[in-house]
């Protein structure tokens, strides 16, 4: 590249930069054309794209997300093309192209990518939020935590018709998956006439009531914080009922259709 101020060829130089990106201090090494006479710094489109990717990768390393390079390498180790990875992760091939090209994946998609790339992903994980199965004991623990936060018991055999408890569980599991990469209880959810609901909830209610929560893996502080946030946002049955009915991920589903954990990205009321 020539200097626009007529100083002839500019030199390609790798610099060390520290910038605030998405609220984090990120150190990276972009490459620029520099003019020795006037000090002008410039990028052509290719450098600009590479620098953008270097910044994105540095950020991803800082916050513990897979970098573009790690995604490409992991994929090649499995001998897969982008289409095969897309299929295994249940995303479009355009997403794989974007993440490998420098676009930053969300935490929950990162968790899915990691599982897929280490060969541990099963199709079930988008139904159980990376838990591999439902824990009735943990459901009971979560309901107890909601009970404390809301000041009332939320699993009532009398409201089997709507089962508000299922909606609180829905948000707890989905938000935990979105923010922590794993659901709290491993439950699957389906779109029912009264909103998102525990899959097969009618059969589950009694088993949940009979479950021994002392056998459950204790809730982490992060999980408890999510539960308290949900309780604060939806202090009563009406408010959570209204919220779930506004969710596109629910409205766009046919009755009985599963709401997948990958839908958690698109929840708007929490
Ligand atoms: Zn110059």
XYZ file of C-alpha atoms and ligand atoms in Angstrom:
271
model
C 0.000 0.000 0.000
C 1.255 3.473 -0.891
C 0.964 6.435 1.475
C -1.899 8.676 0.323
C 0.357 11.654 1.150
C 2.781 10.621 -1.617
C 5.546 9.164 0.566
C 5.713 5.938 -1.382
C 5.386 2.408 0.002
C 4.152 1.979 3.577
C 5.598 -0.694 5.862
C 3.548 -3.588 7.201
C 3.926 -3.539 11.004
C 2.521 -5.677 13.811
C 1.554 -3.557 16.818
C 0.466 -4.441 20.322
C -2.808 -2.832 21.278
C -4.892 -2.852 24.415
C -8.512 -1.855 23.930
C -11.784 -2.072 25.808
C -14.019 -4.418 23.896
C -17.476 -5.426 25.098
C -16.551 -4.084 28.506
C -13.336 -6.099 28.815
C -9.728 -4.965 28.512
C -8.353 -6.993 25.607
C -4.763 -7.165 24.400
C -4.176 -8.149 20.780
C -1.690 -7.751 17.953
C -3.186 -6.124 14.862
C -1.180 -5.574 11.672
C -1.230 -2.161 9.961
C 0.460 -0.297 7.142
C 2.565 2.521 8.599
C 4.206 5.444 6.756
C 7.691 6.297 8.050
C 7.516 9.884 6.805
C 4.142 11.075 8.128
C 3.245 8.308 10.580
C -0.062 7.569 8.875
C -1.553 4.207 9.837
C -3.895 2.453 7.422
C -5.499 -0.911 6.713
C -6.621 -2.354 3.441
C -9.853 -4.376 3.562
C -8.010 -7.639 4.089
C -5.950 -6.325 7.022
C -9.061 -4.785 8.513
C -10.851 -8.121 8.388
C -7.856 -9.976 9.889
C -7.495 -7.390 12.654
C -11.169 -7.634 13.478
C -10.773 -11.380 13.776
C -7.630 -11.038 15.920
C -9.552 -8.760 18.296
C -12.494 -11.138 18.410
C -10.195 -14.088 19.119
C -8.330 -12.195 21.831
C -11.648 -11.298 23.426
C -12.853 -14.880 23.206
C -9.672 -16.120 24.888
C -10.088 -13.496 27.616
C -13.625 -14.571 28.472
C -13.057 -18.298 27.958
C -14.895 -18.826 24.668
C -13.530 -20.948 21.838
C -11.570 -18.832 19.326
C -12.059 -19.082 15.549
C -8.868 -21.097 15.339
C -9.961 -23.513 18.048
C -13.271 -24.109 16.308
C -11.561 -24.743 12.949
C -8.912 -26.993 14.501
C -11.443 -28.940 16.554
C -13.575 -29.466 13.488
C -10.631 -30.630 11.372
C -9.534 -33.033 14.095
C -12.885 -34.769 13.699
C -12.418 -34.751 9.930
C -15.591 -32.718 9.470
C -16.515 -29.991 7.036
C -18.523 -26.972 8.148
C -21.760 -28.601 7.149
C -21.133 -31.643 9.334
C -20.319 -29.454 12.326
C -23.462 -27.397 11.706
C -25.563 -30.527 11.692
C -24.013 -31.906 14.884
C -24.530 -28.591 16.686
C -28.059 -28.120 15.306
C -27.257 -24.719 13.827
C -27.164 -23.346 10.294
C -23.942 -23.574 8.317
C -23.958 -19.757 8.159
C -23.409 -19.666 11.938
C -20.382 -21.949 11.692
C -18.947 -19.771 8.912
C -19.489 -16.645 11.000
C -17.929 -18.067 14.182
C -14.939 -19.395 12.293
C -14.685 -16.021 10.579
C -14.570 -14.022 13.815
C -18.160 -13.437 14.939
C -18.461 -14.127 18.653
C -20.677 -17.016 19.698
C -22.853 -16.806 22.810
C -21.937 -18.696 25.947
C -24.621 -21.311 25.421
C -23.618 -21.902 21.804
C -20.024 -22.156 22.982
C -21.042 -24.901 25.404
C -22.733 -26.781 22.573
C -19.727 -26.355 20.277
C -17.407 -27.675 22.973
C -19.515 -30.749 23.507
C -19.822 -31.399 19.800
C -16.105 -30.904 19.197
C -15.125 -33.225 22.026
C -17.538 -35.838 20.691
C -19.694 -35.742 23.812
C -22.703 -34.119 22.218
C -25.829 -36.162 21.834
C -28.946 -34.880 20.192
C -30.632 -35.106 23.572
C -28.664 -32.234 24.968
C -30.770 -29.635 23.230
C -33.726 -31.212 25.020
C -32.131 -31.434 28.472
C -29.934 -28.339 28.372
C -26.654 -30.267 28.466
C -27.637 -32.359 31.480
C -28.359 -35.580 29.649
C -31.445 -36.312 31.731
C -34.025 -34.906 34.100
C -33.427 -34.713 37.852
C -36.679 -34.767 39.817
C -34.739 -34.163 43.009
C -33.267 -30.988 41.564
C -36.688 -29.870 40.346
C -37.909 -30.155 43.907
C -34.891 -28.204 45.125
C -35.556 -25.429 42.574
C -39.234 -25.270 43.522
C -38.218 -24.936 47.167
C -35.894 -22.065 46.271
C -38.702 -20.347 44.335
C -40.992 -20.947 47.301
C -38.554 -19.135 49.582
C -38.179 -16.217 47.168
C -41.905 -15.883 46.451
C -43.076 -16.617 49.979
C -45.462 -19.352 48.877
C -45.557 -22.926 47.706
C -45.646 -23.032 43.906
C -46.161 -26.744 43.245
C -49.813 -27.298 44.016
C -51.607 -30.471 42.973
C -54.734 -28.337 42.598
C -53.418 -26.415 39.584
C -52.577 -29.312 37.319
C -54.550 -27.534 34.591
C -52.012 -24.722 34.291
C -49.199 -25.734 36.654
C -47.538 -22.361 37.218
C -44.563 -24.145 38.765
C -43.727 -25.432 35.272
C -43.392 -21.890 33.965
C -41.016 -20.877 36.754
C -38.985 -23.999 36.013
C -39.033 -23.144 32.316
C -37.398 -19.762 32.875
C -34.949 -21.127 35.465
C -33.727 -23.861 33.119
C -33.640 -21.726 29.989
C -31.927 -18.734 31.594
C -29.371 -20.999 33.312
C -28.654 -22.630 29.962
C -28.279 -19.249 28.287
C -26.020 -17.815 30.959
C -24.210 -20.832 32.407
C -24.322 -23.257 29.465
C -26.319 -25.859 31.369
C -29.905 -26.145 32.576
C -30.646 -26.521 36.288
C -32.882 -29.579 36.212
C -32.394 -31.262 32.817
C -36.155 -31.089 32.176
C -37.559 -30.929 28.636
C -40.267 -28.420 27.731
C -43.094 -28.408 25.258
C -45.495 -25.750 24.002
C -48.854 -26.426 25.655
C -52.114 -24.453 25.359
C -51.383 -22.642 28.651
C -47.765 -21.859 27.811
C -44.422 -23.664 27.930
C -44.667 -26.644 30.214
C -42.614 -29.553 31.550
C -42.829 -32.341 29.034
C -45.309 -34.955 30.360
C -46.000 -32.763 33.371
C -49.194 -34.522 34.337
C -47.295 -37.713 35.049
C -44.416 -35.820 36.651
C -46.205 -33.876 39.371
C -46.579 -36.753 41.815
C -43.063 -38.027 41.206
C -41.715 -34.535 41.867
C -43.685 -34.310 45.094
C -42.311 -37.673 46.153
C -38.710 -36.849 45.216
C -36.103 -36.453 47.952
C -34.325 -33.159 47.372
C -31.558 -34.076 49.809
C -30.279 -36.491 47.154
C -29.892 -33.680 44.604
C -26.673 -31.974 43.624
C -26.939 -28.699 45.622
C -27.796 -25.526 43.712
C -24.836 -23.285 42.965
C -24.831 -19.614 43.972
C -25.196 -18.650 40.304
C -28.238 -20.884 39.934
C -29.794 -19.455 43.086
C -29.229 -15.935 41.815
C -31.045 -16.762 38.568
C -33.975 -18.216 40.525
C -34.212 -15.113 42.732
C -34.070 -12.845 39.663
C -36.953 -14.732 38.058
C -38.980 -14.612 41.273
C -38.404 -10.876 41.517
C -39.409 -10.293 37.880
C -42.521 -12.462 38.159
C -43.854 -12.119 41.718
C -47.166 -13.844 40.984
C -48.879 -16.406 38.735
C -50.453 -13.766 36.496
C -47.185 -12.016 35.686
C -45.360 -15.199 34.679
C -48.392 -16.414 32.745
C -48.474 -13.150 30.761
C -44.726 -13.242 30.132
C -44.519 -16.771 28.718
C -47.396 -16.015 26.365
C -45.461 -13.089 24.931
C -42.418 -15.233 24.123
C -41.953 -15.797 20.388
C -40.300 -19.167 21.069
C -43.623 -20.260 22.521
C -45.973 -18.497 20.108
C -44.288 -19.943 17.027
C -44.610 -23.547 18.188
C -47.405 -25.987 17.457
C -49.143 -27.526 20.504
C -47.022 -30.318 21.927
C -43.905 -29.240 20.011
C -40.668 -29.148 22.015
C -39.135 -25.866 23.033
C -35.422 -26.474 22.658
C -32.682 -25.095 24.862
C -31.221 -23.396 21.820
C -34.418 -21.282 21.886
C -33.201 -19.749 25.156
C -31.265 -17.193 23.117
C -34.509 -15.688 21.904
C -36.338 -15.272 25.214
C -37.247 -11.632 25.714
C -39.101 -11.340 29.015
C -36.088 -12.369 31.132
Zn 3.170 9.338 4.523
